[in-house]
Structures are given as C-alpha cells and as structure tokens.
Amino acid sequence: MIAPLTPLSHYQRRWFDLQLRHELSVRDGTAFQRLFTDLMKRRHGADFVTVAPWGSAGDWKNDGYLRSQRQLYQCYAPRALKKAQTLKKVRADADGAFAKWGEHIGEWTLVHNVVEGLPPFVASELLAVEKRHTPARATAWGFEELWQLVLTLSLEDDEALFGPAVADEDFASLEFRDII
C-alpha cells in the first residue's frame, strides 16, 4: 500500500471508511462507475483513461484503463447479485473487452460494489476468464481495494469525494452542552 499524502487521524479514517461503505451500498450502475473513475483520476491523473460510451458502439467493454499497468477496468454494481445474470455479464464484458482491446490488456479487472466479497461463482468465472485469455490476469476489486485507493489520496481529495471529516481537535474540545 502507498502511504497517504496527508496522514489521516483516527476520526478521519473512520469517516472515510463509513462514507465509502455507504457509497457502495447506495450507488449502482453509472453512479458507481462515476465514483470509481473519480477515485482513479484523482489517484493516477492522466495515466488513467476514462472511457465513455459513444452512441450505439458503447464503451467497448471498457470503463477505464490504467496505461502504465495495462489494466482495463469494467464496473459492475447491481442492486443485488443474481447468479445467472452476473455470470452472463462477467463473461460478456471480459470476452468483449479482450475482443476489442486484447493486445493492450495485461490485467482485466471487475470493479464491484459488494462490500462482503464476491460469491464463489464469480471467483470461478474470473479463473475461467484467465484461462481463456492467457497470459492476461483477471481480477476483482471491491471494498478493500477501493479503500486502499482512498487511503492514498490527499485529505483534500478524500473530502471532495466524501465530505469533510471531523478533526481530532474538534472532538477534544467537544463538551456535552455542545451536543444537546
């Protein structure tokens, strides 16, 4: 993990952790994709290319590309994971991405909003994607990977994404009469 640009206090870390968990629980589809691309742009700048849908051609199964790592990202953030629908989506997105971008992909990453982790059928499908598209890797990013990304941002970027956090000094001077 890369150290944050500005060390976060205990309360700031808790605040941003809670806010990220909240955002993952309420954002789906395009709103989730916007959160992800904003995080990546803030962390990687011009090295991260946001790919937007273009008419009927769509985005060629590419929601973003980290040039230096040859890593292509595809976001998937449904309200609930349904086995058949999820497997169909992962297969179509991965195979479609490799069909359009294959020579540029060293790693294909499914970015999802499931805080608890992925079910075994998705993990198994990622292994199948790797087998079909060797030597590229197929990985998944969820809460933990996104949290590590949040921790590498500046305090200003974290606050721009999730709102200002209360500083330790504010708690130190807080008295009971201040909250009633």
mmCIF file of C-alpha atoms in Angstrom:
data_model
loop_
_atom_site.group_PDB
_atom_site.id
_atom_site.type_symbol
_atom_site.label_atom_id
_atom_site.label_comp_id
_atom_site.label_asym_id
_atom_site.label_seq_id
_atom_site.Cartn_x
_atom_site.Cartn_y
_atom_site.Cartn_z
ATOM 1 C CA MET A 1 0.000 0.000 0.000
ATOM 2 C CA ILE A 2 1.176 3.513 -0.808
ATOM 3 C CA ALA A 3 1.136 5.880 2.180
ATOM 4 C CA PRO A 4 -1.450 8.674 2.051
ATOM 5 C CA LEU A 5 -0.228 12.103 1.027
ATOM 6 C CA THR A 6 -1.628 13.506 4.275
ATOM 7 C CA PRO A 7 -1.761 11.115 7.259
ATOM 8 C CA LEU A 8 -5.347 10.726 8.394
ATOM 9 C CA SER A 9 -6.409 10.939 12.021
ATOM 10 C CA HIS A 10 -8.418 8.164 13.641
ATOM 11 C CA TYR A 11 -11.682 10.055 13.149
ATOM 12 C CA GLN A 12 -10.878 10.940 9.549
ATOM 13 C CA ARG A 13 -10.101 7.291 8.720
ATOM 14 C CA ARG A 14 -13.365 6.165 10.329
ATOM 15 C CA TRP A 15 -15.329 8.866 8.496
ATOM 16 C CA PHE A 16 -13.948 7.990 5.060
ATOM 17 C CA ASP A 17 -14.343 4.251 5.732
ATOM 18 C CA LEU A 18 -18.012 4.747 6.637
ATOM 19 C CA GLN A 19 -18.594 7.043 3.688
ATOM 20 C CA LEU A 20 -17.066 4.599 1.208
ATOM 21 C CA ARG A 21 -19.189 1.760 2.627
ATOM 22 C CA HIS A 22 -22.264 3.978 2.334
ATOM 23 C CA GLU A 23 -21.464 4.990 -1.244
ATOM 24 C CA LEU A 24 -21.006 1.345 -2.257
ATOM 25 C CA SER A 25 -24.386 0.481 -0.754
ATOM 26 C CA VAL A 26 -26.323 3.269 -2.483
ATOM 27 C CA ARG A 27 -24.582 3.678 -5.842
ATOM 28 C CA ASP A 28 -25.258 1.323 -8.688
ATOM 29 C CA GLY A 29 -24.686 1.390 -12.423
ATOM 30 C CA THR A 30 -23.453 4.707 -13.788
ATOM 31 C CA ALA A 31 -23.309 6.386 -10.355
ATOM 32 C CA PHE A 32 -20.927 3.682 -9.114
ATOM 33 C CA GLN A 33 -18.843 3.970 -12.279
ATOM 34 C CA ARG A 34 -18.534 7.747 -11.746
ATOM 35 C CA LEU A 35 -17.297 7.197 -8.185
ATOM 36 C CA PHE A 36 -14.709 4.684 -9.400
ATOM 37 C CA THR A 37 -13.418 6.836 -12.261
ATOM 38 C CA ASP A 38 -13.248 9.895 -9.985
ATOM 39 C CA LEU A 39 -11.160 7.911 -7.473
ATOM 40 C CA MET A 40 -8.847 6.670 -10.224
ATOM 41 C CA LYS A 41 -8.435 10.087 -11.859
ATOM 42 C CA ARG A 42 -7.599 11.664 -8.503
ATOM 43 C CA ARG A 43 -5.041 8.924 -7.769
ATOM 44 C CA HIS A 44 -3.475 8.384 -11.204
ATOM 45 C CA GLY A 45 -4.128 11.594 -13.149
ATOM 46 C CA ALA A 46 -3.519 11.336 -16.892
ATOM 47 C CA ASP A 47 -2.244 7.746 -16.585
ATOM 48 C CA PHE A 48 -5.881 6.682 -16.077
ATOM 49 C CA VAL A 49 -8.087 6.978 -19.160
ATOM 50 C CA THR A 50 -11.835 7.187 -18.557
ATOM 51 C CA VAL A 51 -13.699 5.545 -21.435
ATOM 52 C CA ALA A 52 -17.223 6.812 -22.023
ATOM 53 C CA PRO A 53 -19.961 5.165 -24.097
ATOM 54 C CA TRP A 54 -20.175 6.526 -27.631
ATOM 55 C CA GLY A 55 -23.574 6.103 -29.227
ATOM 56 C CA SER A 56 -24.534 2.594 -30.282
ATOM 57 C CA ALA A 57 -20.868 1.465 -30.098
ATOM 58 C CA GLY A 58 -20.913 1.796 -26.302
ATOM 59 C CA ASP A 59 -17.572 1.792 -24.476
ATOM 60 C CA TRP A 60 -16.249 -1.452 -25.993
ATOM 61 C CA LYS A 61 -16.499 -3.095 -22.554
ATOM 62 C CA ASN A 62 -14.001 -0.653 -21.049
ATOM 63 C CA ASP A 63 -14.889 1.709 -18.190
ATOM 64 C CA GLY A 64 -11.304 2.820 -17.668
ATOM 65 C CA TYR A 65 -7.726 1.933 -18.497
ATOM 66 C CA LEU A 66 -4.568 2.400 -16.442
ATOM 67 C CA ARG A 67 -1.934 2.774 -19.138
ATOM 68 C CA SER A 68 1.190 2.149 -17.047
ATOM 69 C CA GLN A 69 -0.199 -1.161 -15.745
ATOM 70 C CA ARG A 70 -2.035 -2.238 -18.923
ATOM 71 C CA GLN A 71 -5.049 -2.737 -16.671
ATOM 72 C CA LEU A 72 -8.575 -2.457 -18.072
ATOM 73 C CA TYR A 73 -11.475 -1.936 -15.642
ATOM 74 C CA GLN A 74 -15.096 -2.913 -16.042
ATOM 75 C CA CYS A 75 -17.572 -1.741 -13.390
ATOM 76 C CA TYR A 76 -20.475 -3.877 -12.253
ATOM 77 C CA ALA A 77 -22.690 -2.570 -9.480
ATOM 78 C CA PRO A 78 -26.150 -4.103 -9.430
ATOM 79 C CA ARG A 79 -28.553 -3.700 -6.523
ATOM 80 C CA ALA A 80 -28.252 -7.450 -5.923
ATOM 81 C CA LEU A 81 -26.033 -10.134 -7.455
ATOM 82 C CA LYS A 82 -28.096 -12.751 -9.265
ATOM 83 C CA LYS A 83 -26.067 -15.768 -10.337
ATOM 84 C CA ALA A 84 -27.168 -16.246 -13.957
ATOM 85 C CA GLN A 85 -27.283 -12.530 -14.737
ATOM 86 C CA THR A 86 -23.905 -11.862 -13.097
ATOM 87 C CA LEU A 87 -22.129 -14.727 -14.861
ATOM 88 C CA LYS A 88 -23.563 -13.642 -18.215
ATOM 89 C CA LYS A 89 -22.411 -10.057 -17.584
ATOM 90 C CA VAL A 90 -18.873 -11.024 -16.491
ATOM 91 C CA ARG A 91 -18.408 -13.360 -19.475
ATOM 92 C CA ALA A 92 -19.764 -10.859 -21.998
ATOM 93 C CA ASP A 93 -17.772 -7.946 -20.574
ATOM 94 C CA ALA A 94 -14.496 -9.838 -20.298
ATOM 95 C CA ASP A 95 -14.708 -11.544 -23.675
ATOM 96 C CA GLY A 96 -15.920 -8.319 -25.314
ATOM 97 C CA ALA A 97 -13.052 -6.343 -23.796
ATOM 98 C CA PHE A 98 -10.467 -8.852 -24.992
ATOM 99 C CA ALA A 99 -12.028 -8.842 -28.481
ATOM 100 C CA LYS A 100 -11.621 -5.047 -28.748
ATOM 101 C CA TRP A 101 -8.604 -4.298 -26.551
ATOM 102 C CA GLY A 102 -6.835 -7.673 -26.180
ATOM 103 C CA GLU A 103 -3.300 -6.689 -27.188
ATOM 104 C CA HIS A 104 -3.389 -3.832 -24.653
ATOM 105 C CA ILE A 105 -4.661 -5.848 -21.680
ATOM 106 C CA GLY A 106 -2.276 -7.289 -19.121
ATOM 107 C CA GLU A 107 -4.993 -7.416 -16.474
ATOM 108 C CA TRP A 108 -8.790 -7.268 -16.728
ATOM 109 C CA THR A 109 -10.421 -6.089 -13.515
ATOM 110 C CA LEU A 110 -14.049 -6.367 -12.491
ATOM 111 C CA VAL A 111 -14.822 -3.465 -10.128
ATOM 112 C CA HIS A 112 -17.869 -4.157 -7.977
ATOM 113 C CA ASN A 113 -19.843 -2.679 -5.090
ATOM 114 C CA VAL A 114 -20.148 -5.808 -2.935
ATOM 115 C CA VAL A 115 -18.637 -4.958 0.452
ATOM 116 C CA GLU A 116 -18.595 -8.523 1.823
ATOM 117 C CA GLY A 117 -16.704 -10.042 -1.112
ATOM 118 C CA LEU A 118 -17.669 -11.944 -4.226
ATOM 119 C CA PRO A 119 -19.533 -15.243 -4.281
ATOM 120 C CA PRO A 120 -17.598 -18.345 -5.398
ATOM 121 C CA PHE A 121 -19.295 -18.499 -8.811
ATOM 122 C CA VAL A 122 -17.785 -15.107 -9.723
ATOM 123 C CA ALA A 123 -14.338 -16.083 -8.425
ATOM 124 C CA SER A 124 -14.556 -19.246 -10.515
ATOM 125 C CA GLU A 125 -15.585 -17.278 -13.596
ATOM 126 C CA LEU A 126 -12.589 -14.952 -13.169
ATOM 127 C CA LEU A 127 -10.327 -18.015 -13.268
ATOM 128 C CA ALA A 128 -12.115 -19.148 -16.440
ATOM 129 C CA VAL A 129 -11.568 -15.692 -17.990
ATOM 130 C CA GLU A 130 -7.843 -16.008 -17.230
ATOM 131 C CA LYS A 131 -7.744 -19.439 -18.831
ATOM 132 C CA ARG A 132 -9.478 -18.169 -21.986
ATOM 133 C CA HIS A 133 -7.250 -15.106 -22.250
ATOM 134 C CA THR A 134 -3.831 -16.256 -21.025
ATOM 135 C CA PRO A 135 -1.375 -14.652 -20.326
ATOM 136 C CA ALA A 136 -3.599 -11.815 -19.059
ATOM 137 C CA ARG A 137 -4.843 -11.874 -15.485
ATOM 138 C CA ALA A 138 -8.482 -11.463 -14.405
ATOM 139 C CA THR A 139 -9.022 -9.857 -11.006
ATOM 140 C CA ALA A 140 -11.763 -8.219 -8.963
ATOM 141 C CA TRP A 141 -11.780 -5.012 -6.961
ATOM 142 C CA GLY A 142 -14.287 -4.482 -4.193
ATOM 143 C CA PHE A 143 -14.391 -2.555 -0.955
ATOM 144 C CA GLU A 144 -10.886 -3.408 0.239
ATOM 145 C CA GLU A 145 -9.146 -2.410 -2.999
ATOM 146 C CA LEU A 146 -11.176 0.799 -3.237
ATOM 147 C CA TRP A 147 -10.427 1.558 0.432
ATOM 148 C CA GLN A 148 -6.697 1.188 -0.227
ATOM 149 C CA LEU A 149 -7.118 3.637 -3.088
ATOM 150 C CA VAL A 150 -8.941 6.131 -0.826
ATOM 151 C CA LEU A 151 -6.069 5.908 1.655
ATOM 152 C CA THR A 152 -3.564 7.005 -0.991
ATOM 153 C CA LEU A 153 -5.431 10.222 -1.792
ATOM 154 C CA SER A 154 -4.795 13.605 -0.268
ATOM 155 C CA LEU A 155 -7.104 14.796 2.505
ATOM 156 C CA GLU A 156 -8.456 17.392 0.063
ATOM 157 C CA ASP A 157 -9.354 14.702 -2.482
ATOM 158 C CA ASP A 158 -10.948 12.470 0.177
ATOM 159 C CA GLU A 159 -13.028 15.401 1.418
ATOM 160 C CA ALA A 160 -14.028 16.351 -2.135
ATOM 161 C CA LEU A 161 -15.330 12.811 -2.629
ATOM 162 C CA PHE A 162 -16.881 12.126 0.778
ATOM 163 C CA GLY A 163 -17.300 15.446 2.562
ATOM 164 C CA PRO A 164 -15.241 16.962 5.366
ATOM 165 C CA ALA A 165 -14.297 14.788 8.309
ATOM 166 C CA VAL A 166 -14.237 15.967 11.897
ATOM 167 C CA ALA A 167 -10.688 16.527 13.117
ATOM 168 C CA ASP A 168 -9.372 15.036 16.367
ATOM 169 C CA GLU A 169 -9.036 18.542 17.791
ATOM 170 C CA ASP A 170 -12.765 19.089 17.323
ATOM 171 C CA PHE A 171 -13.550 16.032 19.431
ATOM 172 C CA ALA A 172 -11.018 17.011 22.077
ATOM 173 C CA SER A 173 -12.793 20.308 22.704
ATOM 174 C CA LEU A 174 -16.323 18.879 22.471
ATOM 175 C CA GLU A 175 -18.415 19.158 25.627
ATOM 176 C CA PHE A 176 -21.757 17.658 26.484
ATOM 177 C CA ARG A 177 -23.515 21.018 26.278
ATOM 178 C CA ASP A 178 -22.313 21.292 22.630
ATOM 179 C CA ILE A 179 -24.422 18.325 21.568
ATOM 180 C CA ILE A 180 -27.690 18.928 23.431
#
